[in-house]
mmCIF file of C-alpha atoms in Angstrom:
data_model
loop_
_atom_site.group_PDB
_atom_site.id
_atom_site.type_symbol
_atom_site.label_atom_id
_atom_site.label_comp_id
_atom_site.label_asym_id
_atom_site.label_seq_id
_atom_site.Cartn_x
_atom_site.Cartn_y
_atom_site.Cartn_z
ATOM 1 C CA MET A 1 24.882 -0.563 -10.749
ATOM 2 C CA LYS A 2 22.111 -2.335 -8.974
ATOM 3 C CA SER A 3 21.824 -6.082 -8.922
ATOM 4 C CA GLY A 4 19.795 -7.988 -11.711
ATOM 5 C CA ARG A 5 17.009 -8.653 -9.456
ATOM 6 C CA LYS A 6 16.345 -4.889 -8.361
ATOM 7 C CA LEU A 7 14.449 -5.920 -5.301
ATOM 8 C CA ASP A 8 14.925 -4.554 -1.723
ATOM 9 C CA ARG A 9 14.407 -7.578 0.551
ATOM 10 C CA ARG A 10 12.853 -6.536 3.816
ATOM 11 C CA VAL A 11 12.171 -9.194 6.797
ATOM 12 C CA CYS A 12 8.586 -8.762 8.341
ATOM 13 C CA GLY A 13 8.295 -10.800 11.409
ATOM 14 C CA SER A 14 9.645 -14.154 10.538
ATOM 15 C CA MET A 15 8.744 -13.787 6.641
ATOM 16 C CA MET A 16 10.918 -12.769 4.093
ATOM 17 C CA ILE A 17 8.917 -10.775 1.415
ATOM 18 C CA LEU A 18 9.945 -11.686 -2.181
ATOM 19 C CA VAL A 19 8.378 -9.772 -4.902
ATOM 20 C CA ALA A 20 9.316 -12.469 -7.182
ATOM 21 C CA SER A 21 6.820 -14.933 -5.841
ATOM 22 C CA PHE A 22 3.848 -12.953 -7.567
ATOM 23 C CA LEU A 23 5.580 -14.213 -10.835
ATOM 24 C CA ALA A 24 6.864 -17.588 -10.102
ATOM 25 C CA PRO A 25 5.152 -20.548 -10.657
ATOM 26 C CA GLN A 26 4.356 -22.695 -7.540
ATOM 27 C CA GLY A 27 2.735 -25.846 -6.642
ATOM 28 C CA SER A 28 0.068 -27.224 -9.205
ATOM 29 C CA LEU A 29 1.388 -24.389 -11.526
ATOM 30 C CA ALA A 30 5.027 -25.280 -11.540
ATOM 31 C CA ALA A 31 6.797 -25.009 -14.716
ATOM 32 C CA ASP A 32 7.138 -28.959 -15.587
ATOM 33 C CA PRO A 33 7.531 -29.931 -19.187
ATOM 34 C CA ALA A 34 6.331 -33.419 -18.288
ATOM 35 C CA ALA A 35 3.053 -32.048 -17.224
ATOM 36 C CA GLY A 36 2.071 -31.612 -20.965
ATOM 37 C CA LYS A 37 1.248 -28.047 -20.558
ATOM 38 C CA LYS A 38 0.168 -26.127 -23.462
ATOM 39 C CA ILE A 39 -1.693 -23.338 -24.985
ATOM 40 C CA THR A 40 -5.402 -24.028 -25.959
ATOM 41 C CA LYS A 41 -6.345 -20.530 -27.311
ATOM 42 C CA LEU A 42 -3.540 -17.806 -28.278
ATOM 43 C CA PHE A 43 -4.983 -14.273 -28.200
ATOM 44 C CA LEU A 44 -1.524 -12.629 -28.725
ATOM 45 C CA GLU A 45 -0.443 -13.907 -31.995
ATOM 46 C CA SER A 46 2.842 -12.285 -32.227
ATOM 47 C CA GLY A 47 4.076 -13.998 -29.057
ATOM 48 C CA GLN A 48 5.865 -17.106 -28.810
ATOM 49 C CA VAL A 49 4.926 -19.006 -25.592
ATOM 50 C CA ASP A 50 7.186 -21.162 -23.593
ATOM 51 C CA LEU A 51 5.497 -22.825 -20.912
ATOM 52 C CA GLU A 52 8.442 -24.563 -19.612
ATOM 53 C CA ARG A 53 10.158 -21.139 -18.901
ATOM 54 C CA GLU A 54 6.728 -19.209 -18.338
ATOM 55 C CA VAL A 55 7.555 -16.432 -20.873
ATOM 56 C CA VAL A 56 6.226 -15.142 -23.872
ATOM 57 C CA THR A 57 8.698 -13.614 -26.433
ATOM 58 C CA LEU A 58 7.575 -10.374 -28.433
ATOM 59 C CA PRO A 59 9.257 -8.249 -30.923
ATOM 60 C CA LEU A 60 11.330 -5.454 -29.287
ATOM 61 C CA ARG A 61 10.646 -2.145 -30.866
ATOM 62 C CA ARG A 62 12.608 0.957 -30.781
ATOM 63 C CA GLY A 63 10.895 4.126 -31.347
ATOM 64 C CA ARG A 64 11.776 7.770 -30.152
ATOM 65 C CA LEU A 65 10.180 10.599 -28.471
ATOM 66 C CA SER A 66 9.982 13.776 -30.573
ATOM 67 C CA SER A 67 12.573 15.378 -28.310
ATOM 68 C CA GLY A 68 14.948 12.567 -29.612
ATOM 69 C CA GLU A 69 15.175 10.084 -26.687
ATOM 70 C CA ALA A 70 15.167 6.333 -27.374
ATOM 71 C CA VAL A 71 11.816 4.401 -26.517
ATOM 72 C CA TRP A 72 11.965 0.617 -26.307
ATOM 73 C CA PHE A 73 8.424 -0.775 -26.198
ATOM 74 C CA VAL A 74 6.296 -3.794 -27.331
ATOM 75 C CA LEU A 75 2.742 -3.836 -28.947
ATOM 76 C CA THR A 76 0.364 -6.161 -27.543
ATOM 77 C CA ASP A 77 -3.282 -4.919 -28.330
ATOM 78 C CA VAL A 78 -4.786 -2.452 -30.878
ATOM 79 C CA SER A 79 -8.192 -0.989 -31.157
ATOM 80 C CA ASN A 80 -8.492 -1.713 -35.219
ATOM 81 C CA PHE A 81 -9.443 -5.405 -36.214
ATOM 82 C CA ASP A 82 -7.524 -5.348 -39.737
ATOM 83 C CA THR A 83 -4.303 -3.790 -37.857
ATOM 84 C CA SER A 84 -4.761 -6.745 -35.128
ATOM 85 C CA LYS A 85 -4.458 -9.513 -38.063
ATOM 86 C CA LYS A 86 -1.658 -7.725 -39.727
ATOM 87 C CA MET A 87 0.338 -7.315 -36.946
ATOM 88 C CA GLY A 88 -0.422 -10.235 -34.916
ATOM 89 C CA LEU A 89 -1.812 -8.241 -31.845
ATOM 90 C CA THR A 90 -5.105 -8.879 -29.815
ATOM 91 C CA TRP A 91 -7.834 -7.051 -31.075
ATOM 92 C CA ALA A 92 -9.130 -4.675 -28.390
ATOM 93 C CA PRO A 93 -12.057 -2.511 -29.637
ATOM 94 C CA GLY A 94 -12.687 -1.143 -26.041
ATOM 95 C CA LEU A 95 -9.512 1.026 -26.458
ATOM 96 C CA THR A 96 -11.445 3.228 -28.877
ATOM 97 C CA ASN A 97 -13.063 4.584 -25.938
ATOM 98 C CA ALA A 98 -9.781 5.847 -24.661
ATOM 99 C CA LYS A 99 -8.760 7.554 -27.729
ATOM 100 C CA ASP A 100 -9.476 11.309 -26.605
ATOM 101 C CA LEU A 101 -8.300 10.845 -22.995
ATOM 102 C CA THR A 102 -5.754 13.266 -21.584
ATOM 103 C CA SER A 103 -3.609 10.173 -20.585
ATOM 104 C CA THR A 104 -3.677 8.539 -23.886
ATOM 105 C CA ARG A 105 -0.264 9.519 -25.563
ATOM 106 C CA VAL A 106 0.112 10.982 -29.207
ATOM 107 C CA ALA A 107 2.382 9.264 -31.851
ATOM 108 C CA GLU A 108 3.085 9.263 -35.385
ATOM 109 C CA MET A 109 3.918 5.931 -37.365
ATOM 110 C CA ASP A 110 5.505 5.839 -40.415
ATOM 111 C CA ASP A 111 5.274 3.280 -43.288
ATOM 112 C CA SER A 112 7.945 0.957 -41.951
ATOM 113 C CA GLY A 113 6.007 0.955 -38.500
ATOM 114 C CA ASN A 114 8.521 3.172 -36.760
ATOM 115 C CA PHE A 115 6.898 5.186 -33.927
ATOM 116 C CA THR A 116 7.714 8.939 -32.860
ATOM 117 C CA PHE A 117 6.017 9.620 -29.529
ATOM 118 C CA LYS A 118 5.055 13.209 -28.600
ATOM 119 C CA SER A 119 5.418 12.440 -24.752
ATOM 120 C CA GLY A 120 5.857 10.077 -22.099
ATOM 121 C CA ARG A 121 9.059 9.202 -20.012
ATOM 122 C CA VAL A 122 9.625 6.276 -17.594
ATOM 123 C CA ASP A 123 12.257 6.076 -15.045
ATOM 124 C CA PHE A 124 13.389 2.485 -14.347
ATOM 125 C CA SER A 125 16.136 3.389 -11.826
ATOM 126 C CA PRO A 126 14.177 3.272 -8.476
ATOM 127 C CA SER A 127 14.620 0.083 -6.520
ATOM 128 C CA GLN A 128 11.412 -2.045 -5.934
ATOM 129 C CA SER A 129 10.408 -2.716 -2.142
ATOM 130 C CA LEU A 130 7.509 -4.638 -0.771
ATOM 131 C CA VAL A 131 7.043 -5.305 2.816
ATOM 132 C CA GLY A 132 3.858 -7.112 3.801
ATOM 133 C CA GLY A 133 1.682 -6.163 6.836
ATOM 134 C CA GLU A 134 2.032 -7.794 10.282
ATOM 135 C CA ALA A 135 1.099 -11.506 10.451
ATOM 136 C CA PRO A 136 -1.710 -12.786 10.175
ATOM 137 C CA LYS A 137 -2.896 -9.863 8.126
ATOM 138 C CA LEU A 138 -0.357 -9.585 5.538
ATOM 139 C CA PHE A 139 -2.381 -6.992 3.248
ATOM 140 C CA PRO A 140 -2.305 -4.292 2.794
ATOM 141 C CA PRO A 141 1.660 -4.158 2.702
ATOM 142 C CA LYS A 142 3.451 -1.931 5.086
ATOM 143 C CA THR A 143 5.576 -0.658 2.297
ATOM 144 C CA ALA A 144 5.009 -0.724 -1.607
ATOM 145 C CA ARG A 145 7.471 1.212 -3.758
ATOM 146 C CA ALA A 146 7.559 0.448 -7.692
ATOM 147 C CA GLY A 147 10.638 -0.222 -9.354
ATOM 148 C CA SER A 148 9.676 2.112 -12.404
ATOM 149 C CA VAL A 149 7.838 5.064 -12.481
ATOM 150 C CA GLY A 150 6.051 7.045 -15.569
ATOM 151 C CA ASP A 151 6.034 10.663 -15.544
ATOM 152 C CA ALA A 152 2.824 12.847 -15.459
ATOM 153 C CA HIS A 153 2.479 12.308 -19.393
ATOM 154 C CA TYR A 154 3.027 8.571 -19.531
ATOM 155 C CA SER A 155 0.387 5.854 -20.062
ATOM 156 C CA PRO A 156 0.725 2.618 -22.354
ATOM 157 C CA LEU A 157 -2.052 3.766 -24.544
ATOM 158 C CA VAL A 158 -0.969 5.689 -27.667
ATOM 159 C CA ARG A 159 -3.126 7.211 -30.310
ATOM 160 C CA VAL A 160 -1.451 7.257 -34.033
ATOM 161 C CA THR A 161 -2.991 10.487 -35.416
ATOM 162 C CA ASN A 162 -1.542 9.637 -38.805
ATOM 163 C CA LYS A 163 -3.302 6.312 -38.824
ATOM 164 C CA GLU A 164 -6.952 7.031 -38.419
ATOM 165 C CA ASP A 165 -6.411 7.581 -34.654
ATOM 166 C CA ILE A 166 -6.011 4.015 -33.948
ATOM 167 C CA VAL A 167 -5.025 3.248 -30.275
ATOM 168 C CA PHE A 168 -2.433 0.956 -29.370
ATOM 169 C CA ASN A 169 -1.394 -0.664 -26.124
ATOM 170 C CA ALA A 170 2.660 0.273 -26.239
ATOM 171 C CA PRO A 171 4.198 -0.306 -22.880
ATOM 172 C CA VAL A 172 7.667 1.024 -22.415
ATOM 173 C CA ILE A 173 10.055 -1.541 -21.461
ATOM 174 C CA ALA A 174 13.250 0.688 -21.572
ATOM 175 C CA PHE A 175 14.032 4.355 -21.968
ATOM 176 C CA ASN A 176 16.669 6.771 -23.167
ATOM 177 C CA VAL A 177 19.404 3.907 -23.455
ATOM 178 C CA GLY A 178 21.353 2.436 -26.027
ATOM 179 C CA PRO A 179 21.185 -1.294 -27.181
ATOM 180 C CA GLU A 180 24.341 -2.251 -25.441
ATOM 181 C CA LYS A 181 22.767 -0.959 -21.973
ATOM 182 C CA ILE A 182 19.843 -3.439 -22.506
ATOM 183 C CA SER A 183 21.633 -6.479 -23.954
ATOM 184 C CA PHE A 184 20.711 -9.360 -21.600
ATOM 185 C CA CYS A 185 20.124 -12.187 -24.263
ATOM 186 C CA ASN A 186 21.066 -14.921 -21.624
ATOM 187 C CA GLY A 187 18.710 -13.637 -18.858
ATOM 188 C CA SER A 188 19.702 -11.833 -15.637
ATOM 189 C CA PRO A 189 18.838 -8.451 -16.686
ATOM 190 C CA ASP A 190 19.487 -5.069 -15.117
ATOM 191 C CA TYR A 191 16.199 -3.963 -13.701
ATOM 192 C CA SER A 192 17.468 -0.382 -13.221
ATOM 193 C CA VAL A 193 17.121 -0.016 -17.066
ATOM 194 C CA VAL A 194 14.381 -2.399 -17.936
ATOM 195 C CA THR A 195 10.935 -3.197 -16.592
ATOM 196 C CA ASP A 196 10.799 -5.902 -13.959
ATOM 197 C CA SER A 197 8.980 -8.278 -16.202
ATOM 198 C CA VAL A 198 11.623 -8.817 -18.460
ATOM 199 C CA ALA A 199 13.245 -12.355 -18.233
ATOM 200 C CA SER A 200 15.635 -11.598 -21.048
ATOM 201 C CA ILE A 201 16.033 -9.056 -23.842
ATOM 202 C CA CYS A 202 18.097 -9.076 -26.988
ATOM 203 C CA PRO A 203 18.082 -5.934 -29.108
ATOM 204 C CA ASP A 204 20.297 -7.474 -31.754
ATOM 205 C CA LYS A 205 17.726 -10.221 -32.262
ATOM 206 C CA GLY A 206 14.739 -7.518 -31.880
ATOM 207 C CA THR A 207 13.216 -9.717 -29.156
ATOM 208 C CA VAL A 208 12.334 -9.414 -25.331
ATOM 209 C CA ASP A 209 11.112 -12.446 -23.363
ATOM 210 C CA LEU A 210 8.398 -11.358 -20.608
ATOM 211 C CA LYS A 211 7.387 -13.519 -17.704
ATOM 212 C CA LEU A 212 3.793 -14.615 -17.708
ATOM 213 C CA ARG A 213 1.372 -14.270 -14.806
ATOM 214 C CA PHE A 214 -1.115 -16.763 -13.749
ATOM 215 C CA GLY A 215 -4.853 -16.081 -13.364
ATOM 216 C CA PHE A 216 -8.323 -17.593 -14.176
ATOM 217 C CA ALA A 217 -11.213 -16.763 -16.518
ATOM 218 C CA ASP A 218 -14.109 -18.675 -17.427
ATOM 219 C CA GLY A 219 -13.201 -21.505 -15.047
ATOM 220 C CA LYS A 220 -9.888 -21.975 -17.022
ATOM 221 C CA HIS A 221 -6.187 -21.231 -16.684
ATOM 222 C CA LEU A 222 -5.117 -18.054 -18.203
ATOM 223 C CA ARG A 223 -1.648 -16.446 -19.013
ATOM 224 C CA TYR A 224 -1.526 -12.839 -19.360
ATOM 225 C CA LEU A 225 1.215 -9.927 -18.796
ATOM 226 C CA SER A 226 1.289 -7.078 -16.491
ATOM 227 C CA PHE A 227 2.997 -3.837 -17.494
ATOM 228 C CA ASP A 228 1.432 -0.875 -15.760
ATOM 229 C CA ALA A 229 -0.849 0.243 -12.884
ATOM 230 C CA ASN A 230 -2.207 3.737 -11.536
ATOM 231 C CA SER A 231 -1.592 2.996 -8.079
ATOM 232 C CA GLU A 232 2.121 2.430 -6.578
ATOM 233 C CA GLU A 233 0.730 -0.500 -4.279
ATOM 234 C CA SER A 234 -0.758 -2.148 -7.282
ATOM 235 C CA ALA A 235 2.454 -1.390 -9.576
ATOM 236 C CA THR A 236 4.700 -2.849 -6.671
ATOM 237 C CA LEU A 237 2.396 -6.217 -6.215
ATOM 238 C CA GLU A 238 2.209 -6.549 -10.126
ATOM 239 C CA SER A 239 6.111 -5.891 -10.444
ATOM 240 C CA SER A 240 5.173 -3.261 -13.008
ATOM 241 C CA THR A 241 5.414 0.514 -13.812
ATOM 242 C CA PHE A 242 3.636 2.990 -11.471
ATOM 243 C CA ALA A 243 1.651 5.138 -14.049
ATOM 244 C CA PRO A 244 -0.611 7.528 -12.228
ATOM 245 C CA ALA A 245 -1.525 9.341 -15.418
ATOM 246 C CA GLU A 246 -3.751 6.471 -16.809
ATOM 247 C CA SER A 247 -6.190 6.908 -13.836
ATOM 248 C CA ASP A 248 -8.836 8.480 -16.349
ATOM 249 C CA ILE A 249 -9.036 5.375 -18.135
ATOM 250 C CA LEU A 250 -11.519 3.989 -15.511
ATOM 251 C CA GLN A 251 -14.164 6.445 -16.330
ATOM 252 C CA SER A 252 -13.683 5.938 -20.173
ATOM 253 C CA GLY A 253 -15.402 2.459 -20.846
ATOM 254 C CA ALA A 254 -12.300 1.068 -21.860
ATOM 255 C CA THR A 255 -11.841 -1.462 -19.010
ATOM 256 C CA GLU A 256 -12.286 -5.006 -18.092
ATOM 257 C CA VAL A 257 -12.989 -6.098 -14.494
ATOM 258 C CA ILE A 258 -10.416 -8.407 -12.593
ATOM 259 C CA TYR A 259 -11.145 -9.821 -9.050
ATOM 260 C CA THR A 260 -8.361 -10.315 -6.611
ATOM 261 C CA ILE A 261 -8.964 -12.459 -3.590
ATOM 262 C CA VAL A 262 -7.288 -10.769 -0.531
ATOM 263 C CA ASN A 263 -7.359 -13.641 2.186
ATOM 264 C CA GLY A 264 -7.932 -17.032 0.404
ATOM 265 C CA LYS A 265 -6.453 -20.271 1.902
ATOM 266 C CA MET A 266 -2.980 -20.445 2.236
ATOM 267 C CA GLY A 267 -0.376 -23.442 1.887
ATOM 268 C CA VAL A 268 1.691 -24.049 -1.122
ATOM 269 C CA LYS A 269 0.143 -27.732 -1.366
ATOM 270 C CA ASP A 270 -3.267 -26.439 -0.793
ATOM 271 C CA PRO A 271 -5.464 -27.077 -3.666
ATOM 272 C CA ASP A 272 -7.722 -24.146 -2.894
ATOM 273 C CA ARG A 273 -4.763 -21.820 -2.201
ATOM 274 C CA GLN A 274 -5.162 -18.173 -3.525
ATOM 275 C CA GLY A 275 -4.913 -14.772 -2.811
ATOM 276 C CA ILE A 276 -2.713 -11.593 -2.110
ATOM 277 C CA GLU A 277 -1.768 -12.680 1.338
ATOM 278 C CA SER A 278 -0.534 -16.069 0.199
ATOM 279 C CA ALA A 279 1.526 -14.394 -2.506
ATOM 280 C CA LEU A 280 2.903 -12.046 0.013
ATOM 281 C CA ASN A 281 3.644 -15.136 2.254
ATOM 282 C CA GLY A 282 6.170 -16.409 -0.786
ATOM 283 C CA GLU A 283 3.690 -19.183 -1.949
ATOM 284 C CA GLY A 284 3.302 -18.426 -5.326
ATOM 285 C CA PRO A 285 1.126 -15.871 -7.623
ATOM 286 C CA SER A 286 -2.283 -14.727 -6.224
ATOM 287 C CA LEU A 287 -4.386 -16.206 -8.893
ATOM 288 C CA ASP A 288 -6.683 -13.285 -9.826
ATOM 289 C CA ILE A 289 -9.941 -13.834 -11.950
ATOM 290 C CA LEU A 290 -10.838 -11.808 -15.009
ATOM 291 C CA ALA A 291 -14.348 -11.514 -14.933
ATOM 292 C CA HIS A 292 -16.696 -12.663 -18.022
ATOM 293 C CA PHE A 293 -13.723 -13.029 -20.296
ATOM 294 C CA THR A 294 -14.269 -16.266 -22.624
ATOM 295 C CA GLU A 295 -13.291 -14.747 -26.020
ATOM 296 C CA ILE A 296 -12.141 -11.470 -27.669
ATOM 297 C CA SER A 297 -15.531 -9.426 -27.819
ATOM 298 C CA ALA A 298 -16.892 -5.993 -28.695
ATOM 299 C CA GLY A 299 -15.857 -4.490 -25.413
ATOM 300 C CA TYR A 300 -12.419 -6.065 -24.854
ATOM 301 C CA SER A 301 -9.595 -4.001 -23.313
ATOM 302 C CA PRO A 302 -6.359 -4.756 -21.641
ATOM 303 C CA MET A 303 -7.047 -2.261 -19.053
ATOM 304 C CA TRP A 304 -8.505 -3.938 -16.104
ATOM 305 C CA ASP A 305 -10.440 -2.337 -13.071
ATOM 306 C CA VAL A 306 -9.301 -4.065 -9.839
ATOM 307 C CA ARG A 307 -11.707 -5.146 -7.314
ATOM 308 C CA LEU A 308 -10.726 -6.614 -4.089
ATOM 309 C CA ALA A 309 -12.836 -9.581 -2.598
ATOM 310 C CA GLU A 310 -12.361 -10.646 1.040
ATOM 311 C CA TRP A 311 -13.796 -13.785 2.550
ATOM 312 C CA THR A 312 -16.024 -13.049 5.736
ATOM 313 C CA LYS A 313 -14.881 -14.215 9.128
ATOM 314 C CA GLU A 314 -18.014 -16.394 8.944
ATOM 315 C CA ALA A 315 -17.266 -18.123 5.572
ATOM 316 C CA ILE A 316 -13.582 -18.772 7.145
ATOM 317 C CA SER A 317 -14.945 -20.375 10.338
ATOM 318 C CA LYS A 318 -17.403 -22.466 8.093
ATOM 319 C CA ASP A 319 -14.652 -23.519 5.773
ATOM 320 C CA GLN A 320 -16.179 -22.118 2.922
ATOM 321 C CA ARG A 321 -13.260 -20.874 1.271
ATOM 322 C CA LYS A 322 -12.595 -22.513 -2.090
ATOM 323 C CA LEU A 323 -10.536 -21.680 -5.240
ATOM 324 C CA ILE A 324 -12.437 -19.489 -7.363
ATOM 325 C CA THR A 325 -11.702 -19.417 -11.249
ATOM 326 C CA ASP A 326 -14.846 -17.802 -12.525
ATOM 327 C CA GLY A 327 -16.211 -14.408 -12.276
ATOM 328 C CA ASP A 328 -19.675 -15.397 -12.188
ATOM 329 C CA ASP A 329 -18.937 -17.664 -8.955
ATOM 330 C CA LEU A 330 -17.336 -14.846 -7.354
ATOM 331 C CA GLU A 331 -20.282 -12.554 -7.891
ATOM 332 C CA ALA A 332 -22.752 -14.857 -6.666
ATOM 333 C CA LYS A 333 -20.497 -15.417 -3.593
ATOM 334 C CA SER A 334 -20.515 -11.484 -2.981
ATOM 335 C CA ALA A 335 -24.256 -11.373 -3.457
ATOM 336 C CA SER A 336 -24.653 -14.171 -0.867
ATOM 337 C CA GLY A 337 -22.261 -12.170 1.697
ATOM 338 C CA LEU A 338 -19.335 -14.552 1.577
ATOM 339 C CA LEU A 339 -17.055 -12.277 -0.107
ATOM 340 C CA VAL A 340 -17.266 -8.545 0.792
ATOM 341 C CA SER A 341 -15.128 -5.563 -0.176
ATOM 342 C CA PRO A 342 -12.198 -4.813 2.220
ATOM 343 C CA ALA A 343 -13.695 -1.411 2.613
ATOM 344 C CA GLY A 344 -17.140 -2.800 3.462
ATOM 345 C CA GLY A 345 -20.301 -3.934 1.494
ATOM 346 C CA PRO A 346 -20.423 -5.822 -1.586
ATOM 347 C CA VAL A 347 -17.347 -6.351 -3.696
ATOM 348 C CA LYS A 348 -16.679 -3.311 -5.702
ATOM 349 C CA THR A 349 -14.118 -1.036 -7.715
ATOM 350 C CA THR A 350 -10.957 0.007 -5.694
ATOM 351 C CA GLY A 351 -10.153 2.805 -8.115
ATOM 352 C CA ASN A 352 -7.228 0.728 -8.926
ATOM 353 C CA LEU A 353 -6.385 0.119 -12.740
ATOM 354 C CA VAL A 354 -3.740 -2.266 -14.306
ATOM 355 C CA ASN A 355 -2.725 -2.846 -17.663
ATOM 356 C CA CYS A 356 -2.771 -6.735 -18.125
ATOM 357 C CA PRO A 357 -2.965 -7.761 -21.836
ATOM 358 C CA VAL A 358 -4.187 -11.531 -22.220
ATOM 359 C CA VAL A 359 -2.003 -14.110 -23.824
ATOM 360 C CA GLY A 360 -3.856 -17.384 -23.777
ATOM 361 C CA PHE A 361 -5.737 -20.081 -22.182
ATOM 362 C CA THR A 362 -3.969 -23.312 -21.129
ATOM 363 C CA ASN A 363 -5.048 -26.993 -20.541
ATOM 364 C CA GLU A 364 -4.065 -27.173 -17.074
#
């Protein structure tokens, strides 16, 4: 049996790389109940947010494949407005654009809300491993192996054929195990049987606590979840499931844009700290920026098109690196040449996709 952390720790130079640093609150984002943090706008209404523990509690659902295996999953978003209100899910009308994609799984839902999926298996047994590059350039990582892997038919999106082809975001939490194997009501879950974002899981109560991620949108602090990515590097950095089949979503119009700074300022106490390299150095979350998101709108989707942004040598030498919390600000800095794509030229898509449902804005 693997350890609860299911993390292969590797030493890179003098630095110990811990994947947990991407999820753990650090510095000004530390989970301090005295700080008076609160959710100012909750999008995922079925969730109970605990900002002291930095988790959200969601209903844990048990479905099955048509071949009989148990599928443990959560629902976060749905393309239909009335269904979103009825079930407390985030309305994501952009998911309608993914209805006919090859990667969108097919399911049926009975009158009690039980799902039977036609396909989609996830293997949670691999050991997650992340090794940063040689200092001072820690990104891209030298090694990135995801802790869970979907098969050729798995993506989190599900079209329910007997309910007007409504599309749900239904990421798998555990697969083909009984409730006794995933009962970790007091925490310390076994990550060889559940996804790495689980903080605790209790089938008897029908609940799962999922670790919140930190980012920004519209100049405000945003909490969200991370479940899947179409590249193994992104999945490892996000502590989520590698789901290569979902790549076709990028061309569907069912996406939002998220910006990730590569080489922002470093230092746990630096108020401008941000970026993947800071996270790889164990300083806290990378603090990504969801572009142009202020409220749920007609095009919203939890599937995010990742765009990497790198400060230029000139910007660094002139001490122009600052914490970015707004997509318009980032795009202006890209247009002025302060930020560029690591591949060269203006900031642009990387071809990487992540499934990151919004949870809510906070007052920090």
